[in-house]
Short mmCIF file of C-alpha atoms in Angstrom, two decimals:
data_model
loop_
_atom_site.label_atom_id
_atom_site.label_comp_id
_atom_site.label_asym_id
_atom_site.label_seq_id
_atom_site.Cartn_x
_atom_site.Cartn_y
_atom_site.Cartn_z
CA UNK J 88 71.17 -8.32 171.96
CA UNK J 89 75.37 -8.52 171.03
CA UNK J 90 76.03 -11.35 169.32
CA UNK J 91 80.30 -11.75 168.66
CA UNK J 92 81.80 -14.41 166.39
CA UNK J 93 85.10 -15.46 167.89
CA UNK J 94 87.88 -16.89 165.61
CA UNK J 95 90.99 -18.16 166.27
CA UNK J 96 93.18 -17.80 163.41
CA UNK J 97 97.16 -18.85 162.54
CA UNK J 98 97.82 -18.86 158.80
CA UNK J 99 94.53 -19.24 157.35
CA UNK J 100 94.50 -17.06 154.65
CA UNK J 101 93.22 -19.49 151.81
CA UNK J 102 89.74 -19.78 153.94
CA UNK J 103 89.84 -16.76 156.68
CA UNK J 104 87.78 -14.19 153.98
CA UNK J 105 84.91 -17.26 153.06
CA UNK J 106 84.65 -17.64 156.87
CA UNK J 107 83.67 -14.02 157.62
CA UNK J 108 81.84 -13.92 154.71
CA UNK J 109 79.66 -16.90 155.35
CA UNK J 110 79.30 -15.11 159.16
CA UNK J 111 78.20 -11.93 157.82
CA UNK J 112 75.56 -13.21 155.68
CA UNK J 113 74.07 -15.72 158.58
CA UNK J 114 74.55 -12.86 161.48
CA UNK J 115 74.37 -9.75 159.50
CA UNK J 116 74.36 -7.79 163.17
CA UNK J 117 76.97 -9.58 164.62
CA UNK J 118 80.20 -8.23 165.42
CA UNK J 119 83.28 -10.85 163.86
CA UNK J 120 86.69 -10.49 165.76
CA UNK J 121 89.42 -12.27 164.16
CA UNK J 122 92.35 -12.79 166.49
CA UNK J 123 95.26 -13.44 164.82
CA UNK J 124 97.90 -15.54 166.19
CA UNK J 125 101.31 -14.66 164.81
CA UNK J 126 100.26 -15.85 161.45
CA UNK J 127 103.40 -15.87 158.55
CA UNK J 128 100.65 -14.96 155.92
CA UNK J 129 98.24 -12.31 155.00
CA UNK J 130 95.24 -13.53 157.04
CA UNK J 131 95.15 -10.58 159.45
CA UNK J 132 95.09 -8.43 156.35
CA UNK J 133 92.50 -10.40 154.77
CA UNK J 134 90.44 -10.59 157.61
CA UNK J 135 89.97 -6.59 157.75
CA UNK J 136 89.15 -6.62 153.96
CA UNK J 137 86.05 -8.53 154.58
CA UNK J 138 84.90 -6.24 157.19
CA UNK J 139 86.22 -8.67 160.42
CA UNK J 140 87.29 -6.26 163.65
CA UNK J 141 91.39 -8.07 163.71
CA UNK J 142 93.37 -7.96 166.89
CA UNK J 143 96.85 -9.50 167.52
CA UNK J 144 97.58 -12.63 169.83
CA UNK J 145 101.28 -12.83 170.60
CA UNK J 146 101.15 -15.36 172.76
CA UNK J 147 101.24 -18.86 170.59
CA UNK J 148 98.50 -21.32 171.40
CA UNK J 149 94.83 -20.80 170.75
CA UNK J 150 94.04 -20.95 174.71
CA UNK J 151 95.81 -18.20 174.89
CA UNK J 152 93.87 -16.63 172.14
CA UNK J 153 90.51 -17.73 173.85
CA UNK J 154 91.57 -16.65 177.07
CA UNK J 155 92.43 -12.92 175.24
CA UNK J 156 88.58 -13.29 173.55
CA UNK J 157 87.12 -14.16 176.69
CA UNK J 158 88.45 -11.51 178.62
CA UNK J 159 88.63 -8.09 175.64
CA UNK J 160 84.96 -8.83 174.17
CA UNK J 161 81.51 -8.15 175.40
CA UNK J 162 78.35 -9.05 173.98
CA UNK J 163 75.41 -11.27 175.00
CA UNK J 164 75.95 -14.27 173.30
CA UNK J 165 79.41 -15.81 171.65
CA UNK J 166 79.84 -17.90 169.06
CA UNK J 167 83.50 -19.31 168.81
CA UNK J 168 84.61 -20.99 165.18
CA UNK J 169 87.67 -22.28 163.41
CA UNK J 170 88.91 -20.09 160.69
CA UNK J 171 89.83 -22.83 158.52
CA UNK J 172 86.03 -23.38 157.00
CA UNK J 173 85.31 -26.74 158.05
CA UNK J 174 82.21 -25.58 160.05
CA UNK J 175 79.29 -24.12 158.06
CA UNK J 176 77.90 -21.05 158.97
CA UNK J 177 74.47 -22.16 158.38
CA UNK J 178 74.47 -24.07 161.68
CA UNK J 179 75.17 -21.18 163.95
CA UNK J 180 71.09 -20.04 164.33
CA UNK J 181 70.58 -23.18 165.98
CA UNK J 182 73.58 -23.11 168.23
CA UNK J 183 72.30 -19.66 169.41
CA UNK J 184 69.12 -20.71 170.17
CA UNK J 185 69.13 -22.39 173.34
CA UNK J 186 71.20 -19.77 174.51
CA UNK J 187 69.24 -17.16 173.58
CA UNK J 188 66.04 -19.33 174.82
CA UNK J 189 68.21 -20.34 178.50
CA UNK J 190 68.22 -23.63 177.71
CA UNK J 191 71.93 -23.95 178.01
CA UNK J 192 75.24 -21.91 178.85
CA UNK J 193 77.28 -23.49 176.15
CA UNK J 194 75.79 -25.49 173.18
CA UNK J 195 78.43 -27.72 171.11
CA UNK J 196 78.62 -28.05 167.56
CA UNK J 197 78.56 -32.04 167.39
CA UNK J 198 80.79 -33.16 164.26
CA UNK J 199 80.64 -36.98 164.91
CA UNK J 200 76.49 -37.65 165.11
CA UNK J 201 75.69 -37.93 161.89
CA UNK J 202 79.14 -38.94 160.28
CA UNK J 203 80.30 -36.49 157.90
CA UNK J 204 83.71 -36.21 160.36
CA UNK J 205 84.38 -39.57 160.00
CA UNK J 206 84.19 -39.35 155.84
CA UNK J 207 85.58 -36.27 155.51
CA UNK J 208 88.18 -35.98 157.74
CA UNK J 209 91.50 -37.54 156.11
CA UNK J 210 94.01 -37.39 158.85
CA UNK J 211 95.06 -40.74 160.51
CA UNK J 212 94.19 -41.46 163.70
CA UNK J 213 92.11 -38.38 164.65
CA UNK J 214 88.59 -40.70 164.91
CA UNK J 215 90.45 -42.59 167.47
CA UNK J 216 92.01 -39.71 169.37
CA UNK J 217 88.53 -38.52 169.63
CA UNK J 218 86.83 -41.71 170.68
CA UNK J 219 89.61 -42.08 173.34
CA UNK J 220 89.02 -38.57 174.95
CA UNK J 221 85.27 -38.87 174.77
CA UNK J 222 85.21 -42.24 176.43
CA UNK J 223 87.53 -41.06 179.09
CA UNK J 224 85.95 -38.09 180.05
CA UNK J 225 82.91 -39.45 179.60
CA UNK J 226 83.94 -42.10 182.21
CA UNK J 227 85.25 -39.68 184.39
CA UNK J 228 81.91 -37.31 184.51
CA UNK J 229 79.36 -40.19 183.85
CA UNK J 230 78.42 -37.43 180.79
CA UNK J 231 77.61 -38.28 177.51
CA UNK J 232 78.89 -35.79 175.59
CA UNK J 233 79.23 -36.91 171.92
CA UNK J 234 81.93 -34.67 170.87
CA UNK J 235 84.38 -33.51 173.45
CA UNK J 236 86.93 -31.56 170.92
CA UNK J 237 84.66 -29.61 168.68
CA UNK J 238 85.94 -26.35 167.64
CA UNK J 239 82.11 -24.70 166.98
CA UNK J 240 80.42 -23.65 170.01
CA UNK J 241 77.88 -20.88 171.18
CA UNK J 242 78.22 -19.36 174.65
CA UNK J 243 76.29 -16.81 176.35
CA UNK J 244 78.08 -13.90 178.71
CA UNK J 245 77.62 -16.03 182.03
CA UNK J 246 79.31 -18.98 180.73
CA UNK J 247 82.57 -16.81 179.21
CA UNK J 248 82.96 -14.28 181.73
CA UNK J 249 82.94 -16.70 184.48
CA UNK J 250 85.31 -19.22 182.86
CA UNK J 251 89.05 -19.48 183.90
CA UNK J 252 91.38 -20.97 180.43
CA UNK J 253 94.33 -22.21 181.71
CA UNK J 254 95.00 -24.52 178.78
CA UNK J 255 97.68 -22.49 176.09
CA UNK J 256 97.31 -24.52 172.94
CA UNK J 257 94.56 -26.94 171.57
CA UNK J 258 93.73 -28.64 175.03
CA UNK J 259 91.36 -25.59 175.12
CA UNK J 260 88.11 -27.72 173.62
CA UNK J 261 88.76 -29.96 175.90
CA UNK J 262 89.21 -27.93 178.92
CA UNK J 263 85.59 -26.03 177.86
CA UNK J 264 83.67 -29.63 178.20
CA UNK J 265 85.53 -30.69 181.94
CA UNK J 266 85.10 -27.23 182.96
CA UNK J 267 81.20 -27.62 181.90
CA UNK J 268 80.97 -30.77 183.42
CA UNK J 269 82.43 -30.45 186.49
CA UNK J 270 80.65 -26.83 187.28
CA UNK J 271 77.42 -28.24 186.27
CA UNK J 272 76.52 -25.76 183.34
CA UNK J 273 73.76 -26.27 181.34
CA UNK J 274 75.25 -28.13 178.03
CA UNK J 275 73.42 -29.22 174.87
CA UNK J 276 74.27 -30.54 171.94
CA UNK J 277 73.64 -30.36 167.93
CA UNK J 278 74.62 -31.87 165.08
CA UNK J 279 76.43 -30.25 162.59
CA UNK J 280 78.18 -31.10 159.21
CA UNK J 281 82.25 -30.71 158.69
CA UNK J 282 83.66 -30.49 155.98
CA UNK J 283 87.75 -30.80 155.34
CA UNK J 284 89.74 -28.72 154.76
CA UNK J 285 89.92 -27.32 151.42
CA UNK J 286 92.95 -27.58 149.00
CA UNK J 287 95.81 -26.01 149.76
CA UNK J 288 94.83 -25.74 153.40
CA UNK J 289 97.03 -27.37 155.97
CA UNK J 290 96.02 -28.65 159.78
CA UNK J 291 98.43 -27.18 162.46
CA UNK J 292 96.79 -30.11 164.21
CA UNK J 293 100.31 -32.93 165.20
CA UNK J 294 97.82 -36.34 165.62
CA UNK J 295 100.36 -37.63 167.97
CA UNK J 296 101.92 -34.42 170.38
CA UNK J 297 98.99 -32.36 170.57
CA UNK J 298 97.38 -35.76 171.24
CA UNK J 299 99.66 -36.22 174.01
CA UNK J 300 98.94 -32.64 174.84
CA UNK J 301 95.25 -33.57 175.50
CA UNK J 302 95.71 -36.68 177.54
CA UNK J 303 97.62 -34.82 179.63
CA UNK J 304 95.66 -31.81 180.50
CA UNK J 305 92.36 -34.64 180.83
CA UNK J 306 95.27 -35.88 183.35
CA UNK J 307 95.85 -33.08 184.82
CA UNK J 308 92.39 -31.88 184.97
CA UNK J 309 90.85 -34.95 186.81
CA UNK J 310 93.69 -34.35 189.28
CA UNK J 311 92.43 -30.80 189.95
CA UNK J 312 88.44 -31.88 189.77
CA UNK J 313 88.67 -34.97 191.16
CA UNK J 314 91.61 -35.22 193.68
CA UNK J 315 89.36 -37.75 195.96
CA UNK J 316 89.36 -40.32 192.94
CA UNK J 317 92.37 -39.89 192.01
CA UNK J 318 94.59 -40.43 194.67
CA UNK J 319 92.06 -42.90 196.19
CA UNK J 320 93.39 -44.65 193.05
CA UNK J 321 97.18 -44.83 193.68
CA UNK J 322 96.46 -45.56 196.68
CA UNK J 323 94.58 -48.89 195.61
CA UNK J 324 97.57 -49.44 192.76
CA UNK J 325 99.97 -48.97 195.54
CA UNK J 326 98.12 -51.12 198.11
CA UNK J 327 98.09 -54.27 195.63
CA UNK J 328 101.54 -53.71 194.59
CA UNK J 329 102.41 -53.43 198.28
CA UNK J 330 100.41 -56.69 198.65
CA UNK J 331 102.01 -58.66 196.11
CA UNK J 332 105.45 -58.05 197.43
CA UNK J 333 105.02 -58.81 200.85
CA UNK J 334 102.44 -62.10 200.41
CA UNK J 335 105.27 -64.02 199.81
CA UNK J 336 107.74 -62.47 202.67
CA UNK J 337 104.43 -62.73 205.04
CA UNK J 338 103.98 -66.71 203.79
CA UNK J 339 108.16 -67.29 204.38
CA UNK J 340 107.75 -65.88 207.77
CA UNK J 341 104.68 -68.02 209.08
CA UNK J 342 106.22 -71.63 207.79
CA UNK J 343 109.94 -70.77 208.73
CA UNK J 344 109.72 -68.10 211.69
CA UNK J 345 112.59 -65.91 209.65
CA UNK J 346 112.71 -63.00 206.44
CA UNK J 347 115.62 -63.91 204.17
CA UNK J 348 113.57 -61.89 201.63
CA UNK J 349 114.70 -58.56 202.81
CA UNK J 350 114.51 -56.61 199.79
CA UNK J 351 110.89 -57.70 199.13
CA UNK J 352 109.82 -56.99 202.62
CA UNK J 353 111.19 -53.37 202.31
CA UNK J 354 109.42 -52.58 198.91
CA UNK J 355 106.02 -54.03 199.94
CA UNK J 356 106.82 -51.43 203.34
CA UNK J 357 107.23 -48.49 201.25
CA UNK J 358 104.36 -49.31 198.47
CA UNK J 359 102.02 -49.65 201.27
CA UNK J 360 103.56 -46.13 203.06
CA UNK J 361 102.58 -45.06 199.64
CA UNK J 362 99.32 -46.40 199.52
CA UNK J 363 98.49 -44.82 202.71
CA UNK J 364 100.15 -41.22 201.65
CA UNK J 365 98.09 -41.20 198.77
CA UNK J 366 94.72 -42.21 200.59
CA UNK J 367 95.71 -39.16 203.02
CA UNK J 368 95.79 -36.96 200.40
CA UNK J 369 92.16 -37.61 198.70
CA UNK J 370 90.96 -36.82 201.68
CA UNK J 371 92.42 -33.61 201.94
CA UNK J 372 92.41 -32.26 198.65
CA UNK J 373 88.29 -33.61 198.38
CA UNK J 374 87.87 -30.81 201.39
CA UNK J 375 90.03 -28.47 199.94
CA UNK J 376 88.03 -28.49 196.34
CA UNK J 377 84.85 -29.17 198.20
CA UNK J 378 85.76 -25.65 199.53
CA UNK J 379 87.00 -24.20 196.21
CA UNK J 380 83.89 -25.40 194.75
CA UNK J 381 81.57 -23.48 197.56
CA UNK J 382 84.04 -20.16 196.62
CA UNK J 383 83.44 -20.71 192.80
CA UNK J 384 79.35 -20.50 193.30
CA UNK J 385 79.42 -17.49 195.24
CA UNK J 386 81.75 -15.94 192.27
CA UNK J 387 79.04 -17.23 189.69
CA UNK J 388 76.58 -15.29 191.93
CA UNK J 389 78.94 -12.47 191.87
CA UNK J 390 79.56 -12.69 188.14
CA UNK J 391 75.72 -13.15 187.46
CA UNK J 392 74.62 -10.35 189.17
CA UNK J 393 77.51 -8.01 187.55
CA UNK J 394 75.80 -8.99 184.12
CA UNK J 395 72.32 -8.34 185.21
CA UNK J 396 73.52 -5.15 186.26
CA UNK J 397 75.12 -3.56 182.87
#
């Protein structure tokens, strides 16, 4: 069985040899493709000194990397890593396994179980970024998925040839869990350790846009999964809005048999035109991604039966 380590890289050159190292000793028969993302310093060079097969990315973002991965290599089983060494290799045998054992199509390296994100990571804000997204989501899926944006996963070939990125920069980890969710693969996950960065090392991580960047593909996202739900609730904003502009016009007429609130009465008529556009459309886009849905599982079939046949 073909086991490939995936990593992402853009200017890692302090940690990029340790990584492969660490890789090499854990996996000794995997293969370890670095991707390199239009990195300013030696880390593609690096990377083929310590043995790593290195391919170029041009396209800046690492969904676009993942979506390069996902489509160039084959093996059995996948295990996708940082190259900035926060995630010990050690852990990797025990992401594998349910894969390996069928237990799961993607297993996710959980940073935030047993603490050692929360103590070593020393950028502002993150823990909360993270706590938001994994209580939205959450929410959203009625999931419990501890750790939504973890950057160490195992795969196997079902699960990555099957799975469409459309996310170009760091919205891809969270992309990988709706996607999950809402196509009802097997997920598990395990706790891991992180570690920070080390010296010298810098995050290409912004707290605040890429955190934007997130919201708005879970945004985004729910739109495209869940069209019924989220329509259905504009169309309950717009309904009450509607409502509590034209109470008052509705009350003027009953005592005093005229409107002399014109404007009112014409804003709670179009908020509740909106309201009713908006209920209109859950119902059509829940049949048209109820359909979408029914074409996805025959392409799993499709994709499944491709695999079994190499």
């Amino acid at each position: 069985m073909e086991i490939a380590v995936l990593i992402p890289c853009y200017n890692e050159a302090l940690t990029i040899g340790k990584v492969i190292d660490d890789f090499k000793k854990e996996l000794p028969n995997a293969k370890i493709y670095v991707y390199d993302n239009n990195s300013r310093d030696r880390t593609a060079e690096i990377a083929e000194e310590h043995g790593a097969i290195v391919k170029k990315e041009y396209r800046q973002g690492k969904g676009n990397v993942v979506r390069s991965m996902f489509f160039d290599i084959e093996a059995d089983y996948y295990i996708m890593i940082d190259g900035d060494d926060t995630y010990p290799a050690e852990f990797a045998h025990s992401l594998l396994e349910p894969i390996m054992n069928n237990e799961a199509d993607m297993v996710i390296g959980d940073r935030l179980s047993n603490g050692t994100y929360e103590s070593e990571n020393k950028r502002n804000f993150h823990n909360f970024g993270n706590n938001l997204v994994k209580g939205l989501i959450n929410t959203l899926y009625k999931s419990n998925i501890n750790d939504i944006m973890t950057g160490y996963r195992a795969f196997n070939k079902f699960f990555v040839k099957s799975f469409p990125v459309m996310s170009p920069g760091f919205e891809i980890e969270t992309e990988l869990s709706i996607h999950s969710l809402d196509k009802r693969f097997l997920i598990k996950e395990l706790p891991i350790n992180y570690r920070d960065r080390p010296e010298g090392s810098e995050s290409k991580l912004n707290t605040f846009s890429d955190g934007i960047k997130v919201l708005r593909t879970i945004f985004t996202l729910f739109k495209d999964f869940k069209p019924f739900f989220f329509f259905l609730l504009w169309a309950v904003i717009f309904f009450l809005l509607g409502l509590a502009a034209g109470i008052p016009v509705i009350v003027e007429f009953l005592s005093t048999q005229f409107v002399t609130k014109v404007p009112s009465a014409i804003l709670a008529v179009g908020l509740e035109i909106l309201s009713m556009l908006s209920l209109a459309c859950a119902l059509i886009l829940d049949t048209v991604v109820a359909n979408s849905r029914k074409q996805y599982e025959l392409e799993l079939h499709r994709v499944k039966a491709l695999i079994r046949s190499k």
